Coordinates of C-alpha atoms and ligand atoms in Angstrom, one line a residue:
M1 CA -92.3 1.2 97.6
V2 CA -89.8 2.1 94.9
Q3 CA -89.1 5.7 94.9
S4 CA -86.6 8.0 93.3
K5 CA -83.3 8.8 95.1
N6 CA -83.9 12.6 95.2
Q7 CA -86.8 11.9 97.3
E8 CA -84.7 11.4 100.4
V9 CA -85.0 15.0 101.0
I10 CA -88.8 14.9 101.0
K11 CA -88.5 11.8 103.3
L12 CA -86.4 13.9 105.8
K13 CA -89.2 16.6 105.8
K14 CA -91.8 13.9 106.4
L15 CA -89.8 12.9 109.4
K16 CA -89.7 16.3 110.9
V17 CA -93.5 16.7 110.7
F18 CA -93.9 13.1 111.7
F19 CA -95.9 13.7 114.8
S20 CA -98.1 16.4 113.6
V21 CA -99.3 14.6 110.5
L22 CA -99.6 11.3 112.4
I23 CA -103.4 11.0 112.2
V24 CA -103.8 12.2 108.6
I25 CA -101.2 9.7 107.2
T26 CA -102.7 6.9 109.3
L27 CA -106.0 7.6 107.6
L28 CA -104.4 7.7 104.3
A29 CA -103.0 4.4 104.8
G30 CA -106.5 3.2 104.5
L31 CA -107.3 1.4 107.8
F32 CA -107.8 2.4 111.3
W33 CA -108.5 0.5 114.3
N34 CA -110.6 1.6 117.3
S35 CA -112.1 0.0 120.6
Q36 CA -115.7 0.4 121.5
K37 CA -115.0 2.2 124.6
G38 CA -112.5 4.5 123.0
G39 CA -109.5 3.4 125.0
K40 CA -106.3 3.4 123.0
G41 CA -103.8 1.5 124.9
I42 CA -100.1 2.5 124.9
E43 CA -99.2 3.4 121.4
T44 CA -95.7 3.7 120.0
T45 CA -94.9 5.0 116.5
E46 CA -92.0 4.9 114.2
F47 CA -91.3 5.8 110.5
L48 CA -90.4 2.8 108.6
F49 CA -91.1 1.4 105.1
D50 CA -91.8 5.1 104.1
T51 CA -94.9 5.1 106.4
I52 CA -96.1 5.4 109.8
C53 CA -95.9 2.2 111.8
S54 CA -97.6 1.8 115.1
I55 CA -97.6 -0.7 117.9
T56 CA -100.3 -0.5 120.7
V57 CA -100.0 -2.7 123.7
F58 CA -102.5 -2.7 126.6
S59 CA -100.3 -3.0 129.5
R60 CA -97.5 -0.9 130.7
D61 CA -95.4 -4.1 131.3
D62 CA -95.5 -4.7 127.6
Q63 CA -93.6 -1.6 126.4
A64 CA -90.3 -3.3 126.3
A65 CA -91.6 -5.8 124.2
A66 CA -93.0 -3.2 121.8
K67 CA -89.5 -1.8 121.5
D68 CA -88.1 -5.1 120.7
A69 CA -90.7 -5.7 118.1
F70 CA -89.8 -2.4 116.6
D71 CA -86.2 -3.4 116.5
E72 CA -87.2 -6.5 114.5
A73 CA -89.3 -4.3 112.1
A74 CA -86.5 -2.0 111.7
R75 CA -84.0 -4.8 110.9
I76 CA -86.5 -6.1 108.1
H77 CA -86.8 -2.6 106.7
K78 CA -83.0 -2.3 106.5
L79 CA -82.6 -5.5 104.7
S80 CA -85.4 -5.0 102.3
D81 CA -84.7 -1.3 101.4
F82 CA -84.5 -0.8 97.6
F83 CA -82.6 2.4 98.1
D84 CA -80.1 1.3 100.8
E85 CA -76.9 0.2 99.1
G86 CA -76.1 -2.0 102.2
S87 CA -79.6 -3.9 102.0
D88 CA -79.8 -7.6 101.1
V89 CA -82.2 -6.4 98.4
S90 CA -79.5 -4.1 96.8
K91 CA -77.1 -7.0 97.1
I92 CA -79.4 -9.0 95.0
N93 CA -80.1 -6.2 92.5
N94 CA -76.5 -5.4 92.1
A95 CA -75.3 -9.0 91.7
N96 CA -74.3 -10.9 88.5
A97 CA -76.0 -13.8 87.1
S98 CA -75.6 -17.2 88.4
V99 CA -73.7 -16.0 91.5
P100 CA -75.1 -17.2 95.0
I101 CA -75.9 -14.3 97.0
N102 CA -76.1 -14.8 100.8
V103 CA -79.1 -13.1 102.4
D104 CA -81.0 -13.0 105.6
E105 CA -83.5 -15.9 106.2
S106 CA -86.3 -13.0 106.2
I107 CA -85.6 -12.2 102.5
I108 CA -85.7 -16.0 101.5
D109 CA -89.1 -16.2 103.3
M110 CA -90.4 -13.1 101.3
I111 CA -89.1 -14.5 98.1
E112 CA -90.5 -17.8 98.6
L113 CA -94.0 -16.4 99.3
A114 CA -93.6 -14.0 96.4
N115 CA -92.9 -16.9 94.1
E116 CA -95.9 -18.8 95.5
I117 CA -98.3 -15.8 94.7
N118 CA -96.5 -15.0 91.6
T119 CA -97.5 -18.6 90.3
A120 CA -101.0 -18.6 91.9
S121 CA -101.8 -15.2 90.4
N122 CA -100.5 -16.1 86.8
G123 CA -97.8 -13.4 87.1
A124 CA -100.0 -10.6 88.3
F125 CA -97.9 -10.4 91.4
N126 CA -94.2 -10.2 90.6
I127 CA -91.4 -8.7 92.6
T128 CA -89.1 -8.6 89.6
L129 CA -91.2 -5.7 88.2
A130 CA -88.7 -3.3 90.0
P131 CA -87.2 -1.7 86.9
V132 CA -90.8 -0.7 85.8
S133 CA -91.9 0.4 89.2
A134 CA -88.7 2.5 89.7
L135 CA -89.9 4.6 86.7
W136 CA -92.9 5.8 88.4
K137 CA -91.8 8.8 90.7
F138 CA -94.8 8.9 92.9
D139 CA -93.2 11.3 95.4
A140 CA -91.8 13.8 93.0
E141 CA -92.8 17.5 93.3
T142 CA -94.4 17.4 89.8
P143 CA -94.7 13.8 88.8
I144 CA -95.2 12.8 85.1
P145 CA -95.8 9.4 83.8
P146 CA -92.8 7.7 82.2
T147 CA -92.7 7.4 78.3
D148 CA -94.1 4.2 76.6
E149 CA -90.5 3.7 75.3
D150 CA -89.0 3.8 79.0
I151 CA -91.8 1.3 80.0
S152 CA -91.3 -1.3 77.3
A153 CA -87.3 -1.2 77.9
A154 CA -87.8 -1.6 81.5
L155 CA -90.5 -4.3 80.9
K156 CA -87.8 -6.4 79.2
K157 CA -85.8 -6.7 82.3
S158 CA -89.0 -7.2 84.5
A159 CA -91.3 -9.9 85.4
R160 CA -89.5 -12.5 83.3
E161 CA -88.4 -14.9 86.0
R162 CA -88.8 -15.9 89.4
L163 CA -85.7 -15.8 91.8
N164 CA -84.2 -19.2 92.7
F165 CA -83.4 -19.8 96.3
D166 CA -81.7 -22.2 98.5
K167 CA -82.8 -22.2 102.1
K168 CA -80.2 -24.5 103.4
S169 CA -77.2 -22.2 102.3
G170 CA -79.4 -19.0 102.6
T171 CA -78.7 -17.9 99.1
V172 CA -80.5 -16.4 96.1
K173 CA -79.4 -16.8 92.5
K174 CA -80.3 -14.6 89.6
A175 CA -80.6 -15.9 85.8
F176 CA -80.0 -12.5 84.4
A177 CA -77.7 -9.8 85.8
D178 CA -80.3 -6.9 85.2
T179 CA -83.1 -8.5 87.2
K180 CA -84.0 -6.3 90.1
I181 CA -86.5 -7.1 93.0
D182 CA -88.7 -4.7 95.0
L183 CA -90.4 -6.2 98.1
G184 CA -92.6 -3.2 98.6
A185 CA -95.8 -5.1 98.1
I186 CA -94.9 -7.6 100.9
A187 CA -92.3 -6.3 103.2
K188 CA -94.6 -4.3 105.5
G189 CA -96.9 -7.4 106.1
Y190 CA -93.8 -9.6 106.7
A191 CA -92.5 -7.1 109.1
A192 CA -95.9 -7.0 111.0
D193 CA -95.8 -10.7 111.2
Q194 CA -92.4 -10.6 112.8
A195 CA -93.2 -7.9 115.2
A196 CA -96.3 -9.9 116.3
K197 CA -94.1 -13.0 116.8
V198 CA -91.7 -10.9 119.1
L199 CA -94.8 -9.6 121.1
K200 CA -96.2 -13.0 121.6
N201 CA -93.0 -14.7 122.7
A202 CA -92.6 -11.9 125.2
G203 CA -95.9 -13.1 126.6
V204 CA -98.0 -9.9 125.4
K205 CA -101.7 -11.0 125.5
S206 CA -103.4 -8.1 123.6
A207 CA -101.9 -5.8 121.0
I208 CA -102.5 -4.3 117.7
I209 CA -99.7 -3.6 115.1
D210 CA -100.5 -1.2 112.1
F211 CA -97.6 -0.9 109.6
G212 CA -99.1 1.5 107.0
G213 CA -102.4 -0.4 106.8
N214 CA -100.9 -3.8 107.3
I215 CA -102.5 -4.9 110.4
V216 CA -102.1 -7.6 113.0
T217 CA -104.3 -8.0 116.0
I218 CA -103.2 -10.1 118.9
G219 CA -105.5 -11.7 121.4
K220 CA -108.7 -9.9 122.5
N221 CA -109.6 -6.2 122.4
P222 CA -109.5 -5.5 126.1
K223 CA -111.6 -2.3 125.4
S224 CA -114.4 -4.1 123.7
P225 CA -117.1 -6.1 125.6
D226 CA -117.1 -8.8 123.0
G227 CA -113.2 -8.8 122.7
K228 CA -113.3 -7.9 119.0
W229 CA -111.3 -5.6 117.2
R230 CA -113.0 -3.0 114.8
I231 CA -111.1 -2.3 111.6
G232 CA -112.5 0.5 109.5
L233 CA -112.1 0.3 105.6
Q234 CA -111.4 3.9 104.6
T235 CA -113.7 5.2 101.8
P236 CA -111.1 5.7 98.8
F237 CA -110.2 9.5 98.5
A238 CA -112.3 10.5 101.4
S239 CA -110.5 13.5 102.9
S240 CA -110.8 12.4 106.5
G241 CA -111.8 9.4 108.7
E242 CA -114.7 8.4 106.5
Y243 CA -115.3 4.6 106.5
S244 CA -117.2 2.6 104.1
K245 CA -117.3 -0.6 106.4
I246 CA -116.1 -1.8 109.7
L247 CA -114.8 -5.3 110.1
K248 CA -115.3 -7.0 113.5
L249 CA -112.5 -9.4 113.9
D250 CA -110.7 -11.8 116.4
E251 CA -107.0 -12.2 116.2
S252 CA -106.2 -11.6 112.5
S253 CA -104.1 -10.2 109.9
I254 CA -105.4 -7.6 107.3
A255 CA -103.8 -5.6 104.5
T256 CA -105.2 -3.0 102.1
S257 CA -104.0 -2.0 98.7
G258 CA -105.4 1.2 97.3
T259 CA -105.1 3.5 94.3
Y260 CA -105.2 6.5 96.7
Q261 CA -102.2 5.4 98.9
R262 CA -99.6 6.4 96.3
S263 CA -100.8 8.2 93.2
F264 CA -100.7 11.3 91.2
E265 CA -102.8 13.1 88.6
Y266 CA -101.5 14.1 85.2
D267 CA -103.6 15.5 82.4
G268 CA -106.7 14.8 84.3
K269 CA -105.7 11.1 84.7
L270 CA -104.9 9.2 88.0
Y271 CA -101.7 7.2 88.0
H272 CA -101.3 4.9 91.0
H273 CA -98.6 2.5 92.4
I274 CA -100.0 -0.9 91.7
I275 CA -98.6 -2.0 88.3
D276 CA -100.0 -4.5 85.9
P277 CA -96.9 -6.5 84.8
K278 CA -98.6 -7.1 81.3
T279 CA -98.5 -3.4 80.5
G280 CA -96.0 -1.6 82.9
Y281 CA -98.9 0.8 83.6
P282 CA -101.2 1.1 86.8
A283 CA -103.6 -1.6 86.8
V284 CA -107.1 -0.5 85.7
Q285 CA -110.0 -1.8 87.7
G286 CA -113.5 -0.6 88.5
F287 CA -112.5 -0.1 92.2
D288 CA -110.2 1.7 94.3
S289 CA -109.2 -0.5 97.3
V290 CA -108.8 -4.2 98.0
T291 CA -108.6 -5.5 101.7
I292 CA -107.6 -8.9 102.5
T293 CA -107.9 -10.9 105.8
A294 CA -105.5 -13.8 105.7
K295 CA -103.5 -16.1 108.0
S296 CA -100.6 -14.0 108.1
A297 CA -99.9 -10.4 107.2
A298 CA -97.3 -11.0 104.6
L299 CA -100.0 -13.2 102.7
A300 CA -102.6 -10.5 103.1
D301 CA -100.1 -7.9 101.8
A302 CA -99.2 -10.0 98.7
L303 CA -102.7 -11.0 97.9
S304 CA -104.0 -7.6 98.3
T305 CA -101.6 -6.3 95.5
A306 CA -102.2 -9.3 93.3
V307 CA -106.0 -9.0 93.5
F308 CA -105.7 -5.3 92.6
V309 CA -104.1 -6.4 89.4
M310 CA -106.2 -9.5 88.6
G311 CA -109.6 -7.8 89.1
E312 CA -112.5 -9.0 91.2
E313 CA -113.4 -12.3 89.6
D314 CA -110.0 -13.9 89.3
G315 CA -109.0 -12.1 92.4
K316 CA -111.9 -14.0 94.4
K317 CA -110.7 -17.2 93.2
L318 CA -107.1 -16.5 94.3
V319 CA -108.3 -15.5 97.6
E320 CA -110.3 -18.6 98.1
E321 CA -107.4 -20.8 97.2
F322 CA -105.7 -19.2 100.2
G323 CA -108.5 -19.6 102.6
S324 CA -108.7 -15.6 102.9
S325 CA -111.4 -13.2 102.6
L326 CA -111.7 -10.1 100.5
E327 CA -113.3 -6.7 100.7
I328 CA -113.4 -4.4 97.5
L329 CA -114.3 -0.8 97.5
Ligands
AMP1 P1 -99.0 -2.7 98.0 O1 -99.2 -1.3 98.7 O2 -98.8 -3.7 99.1 O3 -100.1 -3.0 97.1 O4 -97.7 -2.7 97.3 C1 -97.6 -1.8 96.2 C2 -96.0 -1.8 95.9 O5 -95.6 -2.9 95.6 C3 -95.7 -0.7 94.9 O6 -95.4 0.6 95.4 C4 -94.5 -1.3 94.2 O7 -93.3 -1.0 94.8 C5 -94.8 -2.8 94.3 N1 -95.6 -3.3 93.2 C6 -96.3 -2.7 92.2 N2 -97.0 -3.5 91.3 C7 -96.5 -4.7 91.7 C8 -97.0 -6.0 91.3 N3 -97.9 -6.2 90.3 N4 -96.4 -7.1 91.8 C9 -95.5 -6.9 93.0 N5 -95.2 -5.6 93.4 C10 -95.7 -4.6 93.0
MG2 MG1 -99.1 -5.7 99.3

């Protein structure tokens, strides 16, 4: 999720063509949903977390709830935005060592889960990788890989600690002033969970949330005779809606991490956005996407990134530990 500042212009351009590229970007996000009878419910979309986010409800009465759910997602986006100087993440990133930093409960929740996955993945998942991630300018017009020197300098500031937090006082503390965090691997999933809570609290019986491939399904699919939701796993690098597998699911949370979601080619080599904390370079695997079904979208989001770094064998063990399931393409 980390991108260079000068990409704000590109972001604005993206917003302008927002509706016309909706379908393409949704497919690039790696997942789609559909219903057997072809019905689509009432879909609302917003551009958050640098991607297309959609909420589909199946009753006209539920549209106000969808708006409230988006308000909550937008709040989480604002709190976790690496580039917004006013965000809680920037507050943490700009703070000195040993100072308690007051942050929203949602930030503490994300840090708590990130720490848990960091331990369980033996450091493969690490939100303090931000100084390294920030060197990779995936949205630049002509992206080039950072130098080995830049990477090793940034690695020294990265992935060397987990953040301490205190839930009671709602504070976070850093051990080093130059530690920075990036919640890009977990925030979309967390926001999808929060949006689902808002919908459920409002009594919504049937809905699907898709925040850039981080999906939560609520209740039964009213358009399908068996009530199941069909989630298609995009064939990596396929130019259009080509799916390698269709998952048939009840109420669930699903996330995909893929090389094709944010990447560039340089000198005939593909560089993608999931970074191995051991090297500072994109994780090298014999696959291009990992899809996780888990008990929450935040967990699925974090696990999909972690498994991408760990590889299939260790990744399977990690996923089993969390009672989740895994698809690798
Ligand atoms: P995702 O699409 O959920 O796999 O998240 C990828 C994003 O998370 C990247 O764009 C980075 O901002 C960040 N990231 C990259 N590598 C890691 C890692 N090893 N651990 C945690 N976050 C990462
Ligand atoms: Mg993730």
